[in-house]
Short mmCIF file of C-alpha atoms in Angstrom, two decimals:
data_model
loop_
_atom_site.label_atom_id
_atom_site.label_comp_id
_atom_site.label_asym_id
_atom_site.label_seq_id
_atom_site.Cartn_x
_atom_site.Cartn_y
_atom_site.Cartn_z
CA MET A 1 64.43 -4.77 -113.46
CA ASN A 2 64.27 -6.34 -116.87
CA ALA A 3 65.08 -9.84 -118.02
CA PRO A 4 67.04 -11.64 -119.44
CA PHE A 5 69.40 -10.01 -116.90
CA PHE A 6 72.57 -10.76 -118.90
CA LYS A 7 71.17 -8.98 -121.96
CA PHE A 8 70.65 -5.84 -119.86
CA ASP A 9 74.27 -5.94 -118.63
CA TYR A 10 73.43 -6.52 -114.97
CA PHE A 11 76.64 -8.57 -114.74
CA ASN A 12 79.69 -9.32 -116.90
CA THR A 13 80.87 -12.47 -118.69
CA ASP A 14 83.06 -13.64 -115.78
CA VAL A 15 80.08 -13.62 -113.45
CA SER A 16 78.05 -15.44 -116.10
CA LEU A 17 80.50 -18.36 -115.86
CA ILE A 18 79.85 -18.67 -112.11
CA ILE A 19 76.11 -18.58 -112.84
CA ALA A 20 76.64 -21.25 -115.52
CA PHE A 21 78.35 -23.47 -112.95
CA ALA A 22 75.55 -22.94 -110.40
CA ILE A 23 72.80 -23.62 -112.94
CA GLY A 24 74.73 -26.69 -114.08
CA ILE A 25 74.79 -28.01 -110.51
CA ALA A 26 71.01 -27.61 -110.24
CA PHE A 27 70.60 -29.28 -113.66
CA GLY A 28 72.79 -32.19 -112.56
CA ILE A 29 70.87 -32.65 -109.29
CA ALA A 30 67.54 -32.67 -111.15
CA LEU A 31 68.76 -35.22 -113.71
CA GLU A 32 70.20 -37.48 -111.00
CA LYS A 33 67.05 -37.30 -108.88
CA GLY A 34 65.00 -38.21 -111.94
CA GLY A 35 66.98 -41.43 -112.37
CA PHE A 36 68.59 -40.17 -115.58
CA GLY A 37 72.05 -41.26 -114.49
CA ARG A 38 71.11 -44.83 -115.37
CA ALA A 39 70.95 -46.11 -118.94
CA THR A 40 68.56 -48.93 -117.99
CA ILE A 41 65.97 -46.37 -116.83
CA LEU A 42 66.50 -44.10 -119.85
CA ALA A 43 66.28 -46.98 -122.32
CA SER A 44 63.11 -48.40 -120.75
CA GLN A 45 61.32 -45.37 -122.23
CA PHE A 46 61.68 -47.07 -125.61
CA TYR A 47 60.09 -50.33 -124.39
CA PHE A 48 57.13 -48.58 -122.70
CA THR A 49 58.04 -50.10 -119.32
CA ASN A 50 59.02 -46.84 -117.64
CA MET A 51 58.02 -43.52 -119.18
CA ARG A 52 60.09 -41.33 -116.86
CA VAL A 53 61.95 -39.64 -119.72
CA LEU A 54 58.75 -38.42 -121.31
CA LYS A 55 57.18 -37.38 -117.98
CA VAL A 56 60.19 -35.42 -116.73
CA MET A 57 60.92 -33.86 -120.11
CA PHE A 58 57.39 -32.67 -120.86
CA THR A 59 56.78 -31.49 -117.28
CA ALA A 60 60.01 -29.48 -117.48
CA ILE A 61 59.09 -27.99 -120.87
CA VAL A 62 55.56 -27.09 -119.73
CA THR A 63 56.81 -25.56 -116.44
CA ALA A 64 59.49 -23.41 -118.07
CA MET A 65 57.26 -22.53 -121.04
CA LEU A 66 54.37 -21.37 -118.82
CA GLY A 67 56.79 -19.44 -116.58
CA LEU A 68 58.47 -17.73 -119.49
CA TYR A 69 55.14 -16.94 -121.16
CA PHE A 70 53.71 -15.48 -117.95
CA LEU A 71 56.85 -13.38 -117.33
CA SER A 72 56.71 -12.04 -120.88
CA VAL A 73 53.00 -11.20 -120.65
CA ILE A 74 53.56 -9.13 -117.50
CA GLY A 75 56.45 -7.41 -119.31
CA PHE A 76 59.28 -8.76 -117.17
CA VAL A 77 61.05 -10.87 -119.79
CA ASP A 78 61.67 -9.59 -123.31
CA LEU A 79 61.15 -12.75 -125.39
CA SER A 80 62.83 -11.17 -128.42
CA LEU A 81 66.11 -11.18 -126.47
CA VAL A 82 65.88 -14.90 -125.66
CA TYR A 83 68.20 -16.94 -127.85
CA LEU A 84 66.56 -18.97 -130.63
CA THR A 85 68.65 -21.53 -132.49
CA GLN A 86 68.19 -21.08 -136.23
CA THR A 87 66.23 -23.80 -137.98
CA ASN A 88 67.75 -25.81 -140.80
CA MET A 89 64.95 -28.30 -141.17
CA LEU A 90 66.56 -31.17 -143.11
CA PRO A 91 69.80 -31.50 -141.11
CA MET A 92 67.76 -31.21 -137.92
CA VAL A 93 65.40 -34.00 -138.98
CA VAL A 94 68.25 -36.28 -140.08
CA GLY A 95 70.35 -35.35 -137.04
CA GLY A 96 67.38 -36.05 -134.78
CA LEU A 97 66.91 -39.52 -136.27
CA VAL A 98 70.62 -40.33 -135.90
CA ALA A 99 70.62 -38.99 -132.33
CA GLY A 100 67.49 -41.03 -131.51
CA VAL A 101 69.14 -44.24 -132.70
CA GLY A 102 72.27 -43.25 -130.76
CA PHE A 103 70.15 -42.68 -127.65
CA VAL A 104 68.75 -46.22 -127.53
CA VAL A 105 72.01 -47.86 -128.69
CA GLY A 106 74.23 -45.86 -126.31
CA GLY A 107 71.75 -45.63 -123.45
CA TYR A 108 72.32 -41.94 -122.71
CA CYS A 109 72.01 -38.50 -124.19
CA PRO A 110 74.92 -36.05 -123.73
CA GLY A 111 73.59 -34.35 -120.57
CA THR A 112 72.53 -37.53 -118.80
CA SER A 113 75.84 -39.22 -119.64
CA MET A 114 77.61 -36.57 -117.54
CA VAL A 115 75.46 -37.48 -114.53
CA ALA A 116 76.12 -41.17 -115.17
CA VAL A 117 79.88 -40.53 -115.30
CA ALA A 118 79.63 -38.60 -112.02
CA THR A 119 77.80 -41.52 -110.38
CA GLY A 120 80.31 -44.18 -111.42
CA LYS A 121 78.87 -45.72 -114.58
CA ILE A 122 81.66 -47.19 -116.69
CA ASP A 123 79.47 -47.53 -119.79
CA ALA A 124 78.86 -43.76 -119.57
CA VAL A 125 82.60 -43.08 -119.63
CA VAL A 126 82.88 -45.19 -122.79
CA TYR A 127 79.78 -43.43 -124.17
CA VAL A 128 81.39 -40.00 -123.66
CA ALA A 129 84.53 -41.25 -125.42
CA GLY A 130 82.29 -42.36 -128.30
CA MET A 131 80.58 -38.99 -128.35
CA ILE A 132 83.92 -37.16 -128.57
CA PHE A 133 84.88 -39.50 -131.42
CA GLY A 134 81.56 -38.80 -133.19
CA ILE A 135 82.04 -35.04 -132.89
CA PHE A 136 85.61 -35.39 -134.18
CA VAL A 137 84.40 -37.43 -137.18
CA PHE A 138 81.74 -34.78 -137.84
CA GLY A 139 84.40 -32.07 -137.63
CA GLU A 140 86.71 -33.88 -140.03
CA MET A 141 83.84 -34.51 -142.45
CA PHE A 142 82.51 -30.97 -142.13
CA PRO A 143 83.80 -29.66 -145.49
CA MET A 144 81.81 -32.49 -147.10
CA VAL A 145 78.58 -32.04 -145.12
CA GLU A 146 78.75 -28.24 -144.83
CA GLU A 147 76.36 -27.68 -147.71
CA PHE A 148 73.75 -30.04 -146.22
CA PHE A 149 74.35 -28.59 -142.73
CA ASN A 150 73.38 -25.13 -144.01
CA SER A 151 70.55 -26.32 -146.25
CA SER A 152 66.80 -25.72 -145.76
CA PHE A 153 67.54 -22.57 -143.77
CA MET A 154 64.42 -21.05 -142.19
CA GLY A 155 65.99 -18.54 -139.80
CA ALA A 156 65.05 -18.23 -136.15
CA VAL A 157 61.48 -19.40 -136.38
CA THR A 158 58.95 -20.48 -133.75
CA ILE A 159 55.86 -22.66 -134.14
CA PRO A 160 53.50 -19.67 -133.57
CA SER A 161 55.28 -17.48 -136.13
CA TYR A 162 55.54 -20.26 -138.74
CA PHE A 163 51.91 -21.33 -138.52
CA ASN A 164 50.69 -17.80 -137.87
CA LEU A 165 49.07 -18.68 -134.55
CA SER A 166 49.02 -16.66 -131.36
CA TYR A 167 51.80 -17.49 -128.89
CA GLY A 168 49.29 -18.13 -126.10
CA LEU A 169 47.30 -20.59 -128.20
CA VAL A 170 50.41 -22.69 -128.97
CA VAL A 171 51.35 -22.61 -125.26
CA PHE A 172 47.87 -23.90 -124.46
CA LEU A 173 48.10 -26.65 -127.12
CA VAL A 174 51.48 -27.82 -125.80
CA VAL A 175 50.00 -28.07 -122.29
CA LEU A 176 47.08 -30.12 -123.66
CA MET A 177 49.46 -32.37 -125.59
CA ALA A 178 51.60 -32.90 -122.50
CA LEU A 179 48.57 -33.80 -120.37
CA GLY A 180 47.49 -36.29 -123.04
CA ALA A 181 50.99 -37.75 -123.15
CA PHE A 182 51.02 -38.13 -119.34
CA ALA A 183 47.68 -39.93 -119.36
CA ALA A 184 48.88 -42.23 -122.16
CA ALA A 185 52.17 -42.87 -120.31
CA GLU A 186 50.42 -43.83 -117.06
CA TRP A 187 48.02 -46.09 -118.94
CA GLY A 188 50.83 -47.69 -120.96
CA GLU A 189 52.96 -48.38 -117.88
CA LYS A 190 50.06 -50.15 -116.16
CA LYS A 191 49.44 -52.24 -119.29
CA MET A 192 53.11 -53.21 -119.54
CA ALA A 193 53.32 -54.00 -115.81
CA ALA A 194 50.31 -56.29 -116.11
CA LYS A 195 51.83 -57.96 -119.18
CA THR A 196 55.33 -58.55 -117.81
CA GLY A 197 54.25 -58.91 -114.18
CA LYS A 198 57.13 -56.69 -113.16
CA GLU A 199 57.09 -53.44 -111.24
CA LYS A 200 59.02 -50.55 -112.75
CA VAL A 201 62.13 -49.20 -111.05
CA MET C 1 96.26 -47.00 -100.63
CA THR C 2 94.90 -50.45 -101.42
CA SER C 3 95.23 -51.53 -97.80
CA ILE C 4 93.30 -48.48 -96.61
CA THR C 5 90.51 -49.22 -99.07
CA LYS C 6 90.50 -52.83 -97.87
CA MET C 7 90.31 -51.75 -94.24
CA VAL C 8 87.42 -49.39 -94.91
CA THR C 9 85.56 -52.01 -96.93
CA GLU C 10 86.04 -54.60 -94.21
CA ALA C 11 84.89 -52.18 -91.54
CA PHE C 12 81.69 -51.58 -93.44
CA GLU C 13 81.13 -55.25 -94.08
CA LYS C 14 81.54 -55.99 -90.39
CA ASP C 15 79.07 -53.30 -89.41
CA GLU C 16 76.58 -54.41 -91.96
CA SER C 17 76.69 -57.98 -90.76
CA HIS C 18 75.68 -56.71 -87.33
CA GLY C 19 72.92 -54.68 -88.88
CA HIS C 20 74.20 -51.31 -87.72
CA ILE C 21 74.67 -49.64 -91.05
CA HIS C 22 72.31 -50.00 -93.97
CA ILE C 23 73.63 -48.24 -97.03
CA GLU C 24 70.87 -48.60 -99.51
CA ALA C 25 70.28 -46.51 -102.59
CA LYS C 26 67.24 -44.32 -102.09
CA PRO C 27 64.46 -44.59 -104.69
CA TYR C 28 64.31 -41.94 -107.42
CA SER C 29 61.99 -38.98 -106.99
CA ASN C 30 58.53 -38.54 -108.49
CA PRO C 31 59.07 -37.76 -112.20
CA TYR C 32 56.53 -34.92 -112.26
CA LEU C 33 58.18 -33.21 -109.28
CA VAL C 34 61.60 -33.65 -110.90
CA GLY C 35 60.13 -32.22 -114.10
CA ILE C 36 58.90 -29.12 -112.27
CA GLY C 37 62.34 -28.74 -110.65
CA LEU C 38 64.09 -29.13 -113.99
CA GLY C 39 61.63 -26.69 -115.55
CA LEU C 40 62.45 -24.07 -112.91
CA VAL C 41 66.19 -24.55 -113.59
CA LEU C 42 65.50 -24.03 -117.30
CA LEU C 43 63.37 -20.98 -116.54
CA ALA C 44 66.16 -19.53 -114.38
CA ALA C 45 68.62 -19.99 -117.25
CA PHE C 46 66.29 -18.14 -119.63
CA VAL C 47 65.50 -15.32 -117.19
CA ILE C 48 69.08 -14.79 -116.01
CA MET C 49 71.00 -15.51 -119.22
CA GLY C 50 68.46 -15.41 -122.03
CA ARG C 51 69.45 -18.90 -123.10
CA GLY C 52 68.64 -22.48 -122.18
CA LEU C 53 70.75 -25.44 -121.13
CA GLY C 54 73.13 -27.54 -123.18
CA ALA C 55 75.62 -30.38 -123.13
CA SER C 56 77.04 -31.45 -126.49
CA GLY C 57 78.33 -27.94 -127.27
CA ALA C 58 80.81 -28.16 -124.40
CA LEU C 59 82.32 -31.35 -125.84
CA SER C 60 82.49 -29.72 -129.28
CA THR C 61 84.57 -26.91 -127.81
CA VAL C 62 86.90 -29.45 -126.18
CA VAL C 63 87.28 -31.33 -129.49
CA ALA C 64 87.86 -28.10 -131.46
CA VAL C 65 90.45 -26.82 -128.95
CA THR C 66 92.26 -30.17 -128.99
CA VAL C 67 92.39 -30.24 -132.80
CA ASN C 68 93.52 -26.61 -132.79
CA THR C 69 96.35 -27.38 -130.35
CA ILE C 70 97.63 -30.32 -132.41
CA ALA C 71 97.03 -28.92 -135.91
CA PRO C 72 96.20 -25.18 -135.79
CA GLU C 73 96.21 -24.68 -139.55
CA HIS C 74 93.92 -27.65 -140.09
CA ALA C 75 91.48 -26.32 -137.48
CA SER C 76 91.39 -22.73 -138.72
CA GLY C 77 90.68 -23.94 -142.27
CA ASN C 78 87.59 -25.79 -141.05
CA ASN C 79 84.43 -23.76 -140.44
CA PHE C 80 83.16 -26.20 -137.79
CA TYR C 81 86.26 -26.02 -135.58
CA SER C 82 86.89 -22.32 -136.11
CA GLU C 83 83.38 -21.46 -134.94
CA TYR C 84 84.15 -23.04 -131.55
CA ILE C 85 87.67 -21.65 -131.32
CA GLY C 86 86.62 -18.06 -131.93
CA ASP C 87 88.73 -15.15 -133.08
CA GLY C 88 91.65 -15.77 -130.72
CA ASN C 89 90.89 -12.81 -128.46
CA THR C 90 89.07 -14.91 -125.90
CA ASN C 91 89.89 -18.31 -124.44
CA PRO C 92 87.36 -20.73 -125.97
CA LEU C 93 87.43 -22.85 -122.81
CA MET C 94 86.14 -19.91 -120.72
CA ASP C 95 82.74 -20.74 -122.10
CA TRP C 96 79.24 -20.74 -120.62
CA LEU C 97 78.47 -24.32 -121.69
CA ILE C 98 81.76 -25.72 -120.39
CA PHE C 99 81.11 -24.29 -116.92
CA GLN C 100 77.51 -25.44 -117.04
CA VAL C 101 78.55 -29.01 -117.92
CA LEU C 102 81.17 -28.99 -115.13
CA GLY C 103 78.30 -28.01 -112.85
CA VAL C 104 76.24 -30.97 -114.10
CA LEU C 105 79.08 -33.31 -113.16
CA VAL C 106 79.31 -31.79 -109.68
CA GLY C 107 75.53 -31.66 -109.20
CA GLY C 108 75.10 -35.25 -110.29
CA PHE C 109 77.81 -36.36 -107.90
CA ILE C 110 76.37 -34.39 -104.96
CA SER C 111 72.84 -35.70 -105.49
CA GLY C 112 74.10 -39.26 -106.07
CA THR C 113 76.24 -39.16 -102.94
CA ILE C 114 73.42 -37.89 -100.72
CA SER C 115 71.10 -40.64 -101.94
CA HIS C 116 73.80 -43.37 -101.90
CA ARG C 117 73.50 -43.83 -105.63
CA VAL C 118 77.14 -43.40 -106.63
CA ILE C 119 77.71 -47.04 -107.51
CA LYS C 120 80.45 -48.16 -109.87
CA GLY C 121 79.06 -50.44 -112.52
CA ILE C 122 77.87 -51.05 -116.05
CA GLU C 123 74.27 -50.32 -116.95
CA LYS C 124 72.82 -53.15 -119.05
CA GLY C 125 70.06 -55.72 -119.36
CA PRO C 126 70.52 -59.33 -118.19
CA ARG C 127 71.04 -60.85 -121.64
CA ILE C 128 74.14 -59.01 -122.83
CA SER C 129 77.83 -59.23 -121.88
CA SER C 130 79.62 -56.22 -120.40
CA LYS C 131 81.98 -56.17 -123.37
CA MET C 132 79.13 -55.90 -125.88
CA ARG C 133 77.42 -53.25 -123.75
CA LEU C 134 80.56 -51.11 -123.78
CA PHE C 135 80.83 -51.58 -127.54
CA TYR C 136 77.24 -50.36 -127.97
CA ALA C 137 77.88 -47.47 -125.56
CA PHE C 138 80.75 -46.29 -127.78
CA VAL C 139 78.77 -46.69 -131.02
CA GLY C 140 75.71 -44.97 -129.52
CA GLY C 141 77.83 -42.13 -128.18
CA GLY C 142 79.40 -41.73 -131.60
CA LEU C 143 76.00 -41.60 -133.32
CA LEU C 144 74.70 -39.09 -130.81
CA GLY C 145 77.77 -36.90 -131.13
CA TYR C 146 77.45 -36.90 -134.92
CA GLY C 147 73.67 -36.46 -134.96
CA ALA C 148 73.68 -33.68 -132.37
CA LYS C 149 76.25 -31.72 -134.36
CA LEU C 150 74.27 -32.13 -137.56
CA ALA C 151 71.16 -30.91 -135.72
CA ARG C 152 72.91 -27.98 -133.98
CA GLY C 153 72.27 -29.38 -130.51
CA CYS C 154 71.26 -32.34 -128.40
CA MET C 155 68.38 -33.24 -126.09
CA SER C 156 69.29 -30.41 -123.69
CA GLY C 157 70.06 -27.65 -126.17
CA GLN C 158 67.45 -28.49 -128.80
CA ALA C 159 64.66 -30.64 -127.38
CA LEU C 160 64.45 -29.12 -123.88
CA SER C 161 65.59 -25.53 -124.35
CA GLY C 162 64.29 -25.07 -127.87
CA GLY C 163 61.07 -26.83 -126.87
CA VAL C 164 60.43 -24.24 -124.14
CA VAL C 165 60.69 -21.29 -126.56
CA LEU C 166 58.56 -23.16 -129.14
CA ASN C 167 61.39 -23.28 -131.66
CA LEU C 168 60.09 -24.98 -134.82
CA GLY C 169 63.31 -26.87 -135.60
CA SER C 170 63.71 -27.98 -131.99
CA TRP C 171 60.26 -29.58 -131.94
CA ALA C 172 61.00 -31.32 -135.24
CA PHE C 173 64.28 -32.56 -133.74
CA MET C 174 62.52 -33.82 -130.59
CA MET C 175 59.93 -35.80 -132.58
CA MET C 176 62.69 -37.30 -134.73
CA VAL C 177 64.67 -38.37 -131.64
CA PHE C 178 61.67 -40.30 -130.36
CA ALA C 179 61.02 -41.70 -133.87
CA GLY C 180 64.64 -42.83 -134.26
CA GLY C 181 64.72 -44.28 -130.74
CA TYR C 182 61.52 -46.29 -131.10
CA ALA C 183 62.50 -47.47 -134.59
CA ALA C 184 65.86 -48.80 -133.38
CA ALA C 185 64.62 -50.11 -129.99
CA TYR C 186 63.39 -53.44 -131.36
CA PHE C 187 66.73 -54.29 -132.98
CA ILE C 188 68.74 -53.49 -129.89
CA ARG C 189 66.32 -55.04 -127.35
CA ARG C 190 68.77 -57.73 -126.20
CA GLN C 191 70.87 -54.98 -124.68
CA TRP C 192 68.10 -53.78 -122.36
CA ILE C 193 65.36 -56.35 -121.77
#
């Protein structure tokens, strides 16, 4: 057997939709269990009182990255068939900044807002309405921003290929960075707890 | 309907006063364990489908289809909408991301129900009114919708999924999200702390 399974036609598009639904359920359960259905928990990341967002996100990235790397080394997964979003550096940097501000103002990101809606959060319903409005505004403005949207095109490019490093070395560096971030997060939480005298949620 | 709800509520209140039923929200799981679980879900998506997870793309499809239904000529003349609508041979709503996001809704509800965490309410700090919080929720959602479209994806599609495959643009996006969030956090602190 070879992976990604879908790319080797082990099943058709209709089946892929059922798989999408199943994977979505698992994604939703993980986000809910992490406390990501609550804006107060998500936002506390930006006040250093509860670093759950960073911990969950980097643990997830490291887990999946190591798994994918291992499976490609043993020849099970063909990494060249894994989808890579093309990089347009400037719109991604500006879009990231806007999304970051939106994250702390709105209290959710798109995925977590779905979990919050499912668990009864009214602010999340309003947030999703805002998001739909934002996408609509982007769509209506698209002829004006299209040039910028397609600017600084770099193709499908990874960190190892851009900096001419081996894939394994970058994987190793990301693991190191994550471990450093975890240590800093634990230290920071203790500091903040001592300062405010409050336990985190 | 209202009377049934009232009866059920009263029944629970009665029981609780006698100490028979304690419905208390369970604490959230260890973040590192959740991270490993989420990582395995991501890995499964890559191994089975050759792609990661997403969220904002599903809403873009819904917006594009809605615009296309109301004003088809307007939509087809716009490269953003037409990309989501497709060539007309397939139904754009029969889409991987749409089904995945529906799954997220169901999964979130299942997990929340099991742990007694489906609680109607507004998430906010103690120093802000509900009305202002909802205003900020709308503005923040709007900014995220706009920003995610400009960046070709959101935290799920870019930061998480692109992060796993070491996508250069995704890592730049992720760093910028944290930069934007921390930069704005001070000015919006009354909402949360």
